[in-house]
PDB file of C-alpha atoms and ligand atoms in Angstrom:
ATOM      1  CA  MET A 260       0.000   0.000   0.000  1.00  0.00           C
ATOM      2  CA  LEU A 261       2.809   2.405   0.905  1.00  0.00           C
ATOM      3  CA  VAL A 262       4.798   1.782  -2.269  1.00  0.00           C
ATOM      4  CA  ALA A 263       1.682   1.801  -4.444  1.00  0.00           C
ATOM      5  CA  CYS A 264       0.725   5.153  -2.945  1.00  0.00           C
ATOM      6  CA  ILE A 265       4.151   6.575  -3.793  1.00  0.00           C
ATOM      7  CA  LEU A 266       3.710   5.325  -7.359  1.00  0.00           C
ATOM      8  CA  SER A 267       0.258   6.904  -7.603  1.00  0.00           C
ATOM      9  CA  LEU A 268       1.373  10.464  -6.884  1.00  0.00           C
ATOM     10  CA  ARG A 269       0.871  12.633  -9.996  1.00  0.00           C
ATOM     11  CA  THR A 270      -0.034   9.500 -11.946  1.00  0.00           C
ATOM     12  CA  GLN A 271      -3.296   8.147 -13.378  1.00  0.00           C
ATOM     13  CA  ASP A 272      -4.773   5.094 -11.628  1.00  0.00           C
ATOM     14  CA  THR A 273      -4.715   3.217 -14.937  1.00  0.00           C
ATOM     15  CA  THR A 274      -0.938   3.623 -15.033  1.00  0.00           C
ATOM     16  CA  THR A 275      -0.299   3.053 -11.324  1.00  0.00           C
ATOM     17  CA  GLY A 276      -2.011  -0.345 -11.068  1.00  0.00           C
ATOM     18  CA  PRO A 277      -0.051  -2.147 -13.795  1.00  0.00           C
ATOM     19  CA  ALA A 278       3.228  -0.505 -12.684  1.00  0.00           C
ATOM     20  CA  ALA A 279       2.686  -1.674  -9.098  1.00  0.00           C
ATOM     21  CA  ALA A 280       1.836  -5.178 -10.307  1.00  0.00           C
ATOM     22  CA  ARG A 281       5.050  -5.368 -12.375  1.00  0.00           C
ATOM     23  CA  LEU A 282       7.143  -4.165  -9.445  1.00  0.00           C
ATOM     24  CA  PHE A 283       5.559  -6.427  -6.804  1.00  0.00           C
ATOM     25  CA  ALA A 284       5.876  -9.448  -9.092  1.00  0.00           C
ATOM     26  CA  VAL A 285       9.638  -9.000  -8.812  1.00  0.00           C
ATOM     27  CA  ALA A 286       9.955  -7.635  -5.265  1.00  0.00           C
ATOM     28  CA  ASP A 287       7.249  -7.690  -2.591  1.00  0.00           C
ATOM     29  CA  THR A 288       9.259  -7.088   0.595  1.00  0.00           C
ATOM     30  CA  PRO A 289      11.589  -4.244   1.616  1.00  0.00           C
ATOM     31  CA  ALA A 290      14.584  -6.601   1.485  1.00  0.00           C
ATOM     32  CA  ALA A 291      13.721  -7.856  -1.996  1.00  0.00           C
ATOM     33  CA  MET A 292      13.166  -4.291  -3.184  1.00  0.00           C
ATOM     34  CA  LEU A 293      16.581  -3.238  -1.910  1.00  0.00           C
ATOM     35  CA  ARG A 294      18.219  -6.001  -3.915  1.00  0.00           C
ATOM     36  CA  LEU A 295      16.994  -4.276  -7.091  1.00  0.00           C
ATOM     37  CA  PRO A 296      19.170  -1.504  -8.521  1.00  0.00           C
ATOM     38  CA  ALA A 297      17.345   1.822  -8.901  1.00  0.00           C
ATOM     39  CA  GLN A 298      17.525   1.500 -12.702  1.00  0.00           C
ATOM     40  CA  ARG A 299      15.702  -1.835 -12.558  1.00  0.00           C
ATOM     41  CA  ILE A 300      12.931  -0.296 -10.453  1.00  0.00           C
ATOM     42  CA  GLU A 301      12.741   2.593 -12.929  1.00  0.00           C
ATOM     43  CA  THR A 302      12.215   0.167 -15.782  1.00  0.00           C
ATOM     44  CA  LEU A 303       9.539  -1.759 -13.886  1.00  0.00           C
ATOM     45  CA  ILE A 304       7.501   1.280 -12.858  1.00  0.00           C
ATOM     46  CA  TYR A 305       7.827   3.299 -16.067  1.00  0.00           C
ATOM     47  CA  PRO A 306       5.752   5.293 -17.199  1.00  0.00           C
ATOM     48  CA  VAL A 307       4.544   6.522 -13.771  1.00  0.00           C
ATOM     49  CA  GLY A 308       5.240  10.204 -13.220  1.00  0.00           C
ATOM     50  CA  PHE A 309       8.710  11.024 -11.875  1.00  0.00           C
ATOM     51  CA  TYR A 310       9.683   7.352 -12.155  1.00  0.00           C
ATOM     52  CA  ARG A 311      13.376   8.058 -11.638  1.00  0.00           C
ATOM     53  CA  THR A 312      12.816   9.998  -8.415  1.00  0.00           C
ATOM     54  CA  LYS A 313      10.251   7.474  -7.205  1.00  0.00           C
ATOM     55  CA  ALA A 314      12.655   4.568  -7.757  1.00  0.00           C
ATOM     56  CA  ARG A 315      15.106   6.231  -5.384  1.00  0.00           C
ATOM     57  CA  VAL A 316      12.396   7.177  -2.901  1.00  0.00           C
ATOM     58  CA  ILE A 317      11.153   3.576  -2.795  1.00  0.00           C
ATOM     59  CA  ARG A 318      14.664   2.249  -2.174  1.00  0.00           C
ATOM     60  CA  GLY A 319      15.194   4.842   0.573  1.00  0.00           C
ATOM     61  CA  ILE A 320      11.911   3.924   2.241  1.00  0.00           C
ATOM     62  CA  CYS A 321      12.751   0.224   2.118  1.00  0.00           C
ATOM     63  CA  ARG A 322      16.161   0.879   3.632  1.00  0.00           C
ATOM     64  CA  ASP A 323      14.576   2.894   6.474  1.00  0.00           C
ATOM     65  CA  LEU A 324      11.920   0.231   7.035  1.00  0.00           C
ATOM     66  CA  ILE A 325      14.647  -2.336   7.563  1.00  0.00           C
ATOM     67  CA  ASP A 326      16.968  -0.100   9.592  1.00  0.00           C
ATOM     68  CA  LYS A 327      14.376   1.566  11.817  1.00  0.00           C
ATOM     69  CA  PHE A 328      11.242  -0.567  11.799  1.00  0.00           C
ATOM     70  CA  HIS A 329      12.458  -4.168  11.581  1.00  0.00           C
ATOM     71  CA  GLY A 330      11.270  -4.382   7.985  1.00  0.00           C
ATOM     72  CA  ARG A 331       7.640  -3.619   8.845  1.00  0.00           C
ATOM     73  CA  VAL A 332       5.582  -0.612   7.780  1.00  0.00           C
ATOM     74  CA  PRO A 333       4.597   1.423  10.873  1.00  0.00           C
ATOM     75  CA  ASP A 334       0.881   1.988  11.488  1.00  0.00           C
ATOM     76  CA  GLU A 335       1.080   5.532  12.910  1.00  0.00           C
ATOM     77  CA  ILE A 336       0.990   8.734  10.887  1.00  0.00           C
ATOM     78  CA  ASP A 337       3.849  10.393  12.769  1.00  0.00           C
ATOM     79  CA  LEU A 338       6.128   7.378  12.321  1.00  0.00           C
ATOM     80  CA  LEU A 339       5.239   7.023   8.646  1.00  0.00           C
ATOM     81  CA  MET A 340       6.111  10.660   8.088  1.00  0.00           C
ATOM     82  CA  THR A 341       9.664  10.036   9.299  1.00  0.00           C
ATOM     83  CA  LEU A 342      10.178   8.089   6.047  1.00  0.00           C
ATOM     84  CA  LYS A 343      11.651  10.324   3.365  1.00  0.00           C
ATOM     85  CA  GLY A 344       9.090  10.979   0.617  1.00  0.00           C
ATOM     86  CA  VAL A 345       6.065  10.199   2.806  1.00  0.00           C
ATOM     87  CA  GLY A 346       3.737  13.145   3.406  1.00  0.00           C
ATOM     88  CA  ARG A 347       0.477  13.432   5.317  1.00  0.00           C
ATOM     89  CA  LYS A 348      -1.659  12.255   2.420  1.00  0.00           C
ATOM     90  CA  THR A 349       0.338   9.078   1.929  1.00  0.00           C
ATOM     91  CA  ALA A 350       0.589   8.444   5.676  1.00  0.00           C
ATOM     92  CA  ASN A 351      -3.175   8.819   6.108  1.00  0.00           C
ATOM     93  CA  LEU A 352      -3.864   6.536   3.163  1.00  0.00           C
ATOM     94  CA  VAL A 353      -1.641   3.832   4.625  1.00  0.00           C
ATOM     95  CA  VAL A 354      -3.131   3.940   8.133  1.00  0.00           C
ATOM     96  CA  THR A 355      -6.699   3.969   6.807  1.00  0.00           C
ATOM     97  CA  GLU A 356      -6.434   1.527   3.908  1.00  0.00           C
ATOM     98  CA  ALA A 357      -3.725  -0.839   5.130  1.00  0.00           C
ATOM     99  CA  PHE A 358      -4.435  -0.793   8.869  1.00  0.00           C
ATOM    100  CA  ALA A 359      -8.115   0.331   9.001  1.00  0.00           C
ATOM    101  CA  LYS A 360      -7.196   2.933  11.616  1.00  0.00           C
ATOM    102  CA  PRO A 361      -8.779   6.406  11.846  1.00  0.00           C
ATOM    103  CA  GLY A 362      -7.433   8.936   9.394  1.00  0.00           C
ATOM    104  CA  ILE A 363      -8.609  11.294   6.670  1.00  0.00           C
ATOM    105  CA  CYS A 364      -6.866  11.006   3.343  1.00  0.00           C
ATOM    106  CA  VAL A 365      -6.912  14.462   1.766  1.00  0.00           C
ATOM    107  CA  ASP A 366      -6.033  14.811  -1.890  1.00  0.00           C
ATOM    108  CA  THR A 367      -6.777  17.668  -4.258  1.00  0.00           C
ATOM    109  CA  HIS A 368     -10.479  16.677  -4.613  1.00  0.00           C
ATOM    110  CA  VAL A 369     -11.089  16.441  -0.866  1.00  0.00           C
ATOM    111  CA  HIS A 370      -9.259  19.734  -0.308  1.00  0.00           C
ATOM    112  CA  ARG A 371     -11.145  21.618  -3.043  1.00  0.00           C
ATOM    113  CA  ILE A 372     -14.635  20.344  -2.241  1.00  0.00           C
ATOM    114  CA  SER A 373     -14.329  20.717   1.530  1.00  0.00           C
ATOM    115  CA  ASN A 374     -13.415  24.370   0.945  1.00  0.00           C
ATOM    116  CA  ARG A 375     -16.223  24.927  -1.572  1.00  0.00           C
ATOM    117  CA  TRP A 376     -18.675  23.602   1.008  1.00  0.00           C
ATOM    118  CA  GLY A 377     -17.246  25.925   3.652  1.00  0.00           C
ATOM    119  CA  LEU A 378     -16.536  22.950   5.877  1.00  0.00           C
ATOM    120  CA  VAL A 379     -12.974  24.237   6.182  1.00  0.00           C
ATOM    121  CA  LYS A 380     -11.155  27.374   5.114  1.00  0.00           C
ATOM    122  CA  THR A 381      -7.639  26.258   4.283  1.00  0.00           C
ATOM    123  CA  ALA A 382      -4.878  26.840   1.746  1.00  0.00           C
ATOM    124  CA  THR A 383      -3.310  23.378   1.515  1.00  0.00           C
ATOM    125  CA  PRO A 384      -4.446  19.728   1.666  1.00  0.00           C
ATOM    126  CA  ASP A 385      -2.350  19.173   4.803  1.00  0.00           C
ATOM    127  CA  ARG A 386      -4.174  22.039   6.550  1.00  0.00           C
ATOM    128  CA  THR A 387      -7.488  20.661   5.314  1.00  0.00           C
ATOM    129  CA  GLU A 388      -6.773  17.293   6.877  1.00  0.00           C
ATOM    130  CA  ILE A 389      -5.995  18.857  10.243  1.00  0.00           C
ATOM    131  CA  ALA A 390      -9.078  21.127  10.060  1.00  0.00           C
ATOM    132  CA  LEU A 391     -11.345  18.237   9.042  1.00  0.00           C
ATOM    133  CA  ARG A 392     -10.296  16.310  12.124  1.00  0.00           C
ATOM    134  CA  GLU A 393     -12.045  19.063  14.140  1.00  0.00           C
ATOM    135  CA  VAL A 394     -15.306  19.273  12.200  1.00  0.00           C
ATOM    136  CA  LEU A 395     -15.912  15.928  10.519  1.00  0.00           C
ATOM    137  CA  PRO A 396     -17.503  13.251  12.728  1.00  0.00           C
ATOM    138  CA  ARG A 397     -15.058  10.368  13.118  1.00  0.00           C
ATOM    139  CA  ARG A 398     -17.535   7.829  11.719  1.00  0.00           C
ATOM    140  CA  HIS A 399     -17.146   9.493   8.299  1.00  0.00           C
ATOM    141  CA  TRP A 400     -13.337   9.664   8.187  1.00  0.00           C
ATOM    142  CA  LEU A 401     -12.659   6.439   6.319  1.00  0.00           C
ATOM    143  CA  GLU A 402     -15.328   6.866   3.651  1.00  0.00           C
ATOM    144  CA  TYR A 403     -14.845  10.602   3.109  1.00  0.00           C
ATOM    145  CA  ASN A 404     -11.973  10.319   0.609  1.00  0.00           C
ATOM    146  CA  GLY A 405     -13.605   7.742  -1.634  1.00  0.00           C
ATOM    147  CA  ILE A 406     -16.879   9.664  -1.815  1.00  0.00           C
ATOM    148  CA  LEU A 407     -15.298  13.034  -2.529  1.00  0.00           C
ATOM    149  CA  VAL A 408     -12.811  11.721  -5.085  1.00  0.00           C
ATOM    150  CA  ALA A 409     -15.662  10.142  -7.089  1.00  0.00           C
ATOM    151  CA  PHE A 410     -17.758  13.294  -6.670  1.00  0.00           C
ATOM    152  CA  GLY A 411     -14.828  15.503  -7.714  1.00  0.00           C
ATOM    153  CA  GLN A 412     -14.107  13.450 -10.821  1.00  0.00           C
ATOM    154  CA  THR A 413     -17.705  13.410 -12.014  1.00  0.00           C
ATOM    155  CA  ILE A 414     -19.582  16.491 -10.707  1.00  0.00           C
ATOM    156  CA  CYS A 415     -17.578  18.950  -8.641  1.00  0.00           C
ATOM    157  CA  HIS A 416     -14.775  19.386 -11.175  1.00  0.00           C
ATOM    158  CA  PRO A 417     -11.774  21.619 -10.435  1.00  0.00           C
ATOM    159  CA  THR A 418     -12.306  24.374 -13.006  1.00  0.00           C
ATOM    160  CA  SER A 419     -15.985  24.234 -13.952  1.00  0.00           C
ATOM    161  CA  PRO A 420     -18.160  22.137 -11.653  1.00  0.00           C
ATOM    162  CA  TRP A 421     -21.509  20.762 -12.836  1.00  0.00           C
ATOM    163  CA  CYS A 422     -23.564  22.774 -10.320  1.00  0.00           C
ATOM    164  CA  SER A 423     -26.674  22.479 -12.552  1.00  0.00           C
ATOM    165  CA  ARG A 424     -26.575  18.670 -12.120  1.00  0.00           C
ATOM    166  CA  CYS A 425     -25.508  18.648  -8.486  1.00  0.00           C
ATOM    167  CA  LYS A 426     -27.870  16.961  -6.014  1.00  0.00           C
ATOM    168  CA  ILE A 427     -26.666  19.113  -3.141  1.00  0.00           C
ATOM    169  CA  ALA A 428     -26.617  22.461  -4.963  1.00  0.00           C
ATOM    170  CA  ASP A 429     -29.268  23.844  -2.570  1.00  0.00           C
ATOM    171  CA  LEU A 430     -26.959  23.174   0.370  1.00  0.00           C
ATOM    172  CA  CYS A 431     -23.683  24.357  -1.171  1.00  0.00           C
ATOM    173  CA  PRO A 432     -22.373  27.916  -0.665  1.00  0.00           C
ATOM    174  CA  ARG A 433     -20.029  27.336  -3.685  1.00  0.00           C
ATOM    175  CA  ILE A 434     -17.212  29.199  -2.013  1.00  0.00           C
ATOM    176  CA  GLY A 435     -14.532  30.187  -4.520  1.00  0.00           C
ATOM    177  CA  VAL A 436     -16.460  28.886  -7.541  1.00  0.00           C
ATOM    178  CA  VAL A 437     -16.094  31.472 -10.324  1.00  0.00           C
ATOM    179  CA  ARG A 438     -17.297  29.400 -13.275  1.00  0.00           C
ATOM    180  CA  SER A 439     -19.774  26.518 -13.381  1.00  0.00           C
ATOM    181  CA  ARG A 440     -21.988  24.597 -15.744  1.00  0.00           C
TER     182      ARG A 440
HETATM  183  S1  LIG B 537     -23.082  22.996  -6.108  1.00  0.00           S
HETATM  184 FE1  LIG B 537     -21.315  23.065  -7.464  1.00  0.00          FE
HETATM  185  S2  LIG B 537     -19.598  23.643  -6.126  1.00  0.00           S
HETATM  186 FE2  LIG B 537     -21.248  22.912  -4.794  1.00  0.00          FE
HETATM  187  S3  LIG B 537     -20.844  20.735  -4.467  1.00  0.00           S
HETATM  188 FE3  LIG B 537     -22.249  20.904  -6.209  1.00  0.00          FE
HETATM  189  S4  LIG B 537     -20.933  20.900  -8.016  1.00  0.00           S
HETATM  190 FE4  LIG B 537     -19.626  21.387  -6.228  1.00  0.00          FE
END
């Protein structure tokens, strides 16, 4: 989950899935991954975005997992964020998806829509995640990302949301929306 999340950054899901499958078919533990030269990882994960950088990040993470965490991925956000290349979004995704622990995974869709709704007033996804922890009931944390990503891809688009088709238009203050359909 951790490595797949690194691969997915700035990359389409349709590219991430096959790249992860190719990589894990060759190496599915931190030790096995470290036995691969960075160039081999690059070849396996190409064409994910920033594949050269990601190959080095993945090797660095695997080295840290072995050196600091006995080869196991930690299940706490703060510990995950000590791994180079792991930010809040990735850390939250790992604790929620891999460990089913409370967390809110905030990507660009969750950040944008939460601000349009006025649920938070924040400038970055990291700030949104921290603000959501205060206002979003905990029972919705795990499902929130999946719902808003689907909603953001289909209705509440980044540049011109489909407000005329939106089922919750009556409830939405549309904060920051300058153009809509
Ligand atoms: S009304 Fe428009 S801005 Fe508000 S949630 Fe719906 S699509 Fe998004």
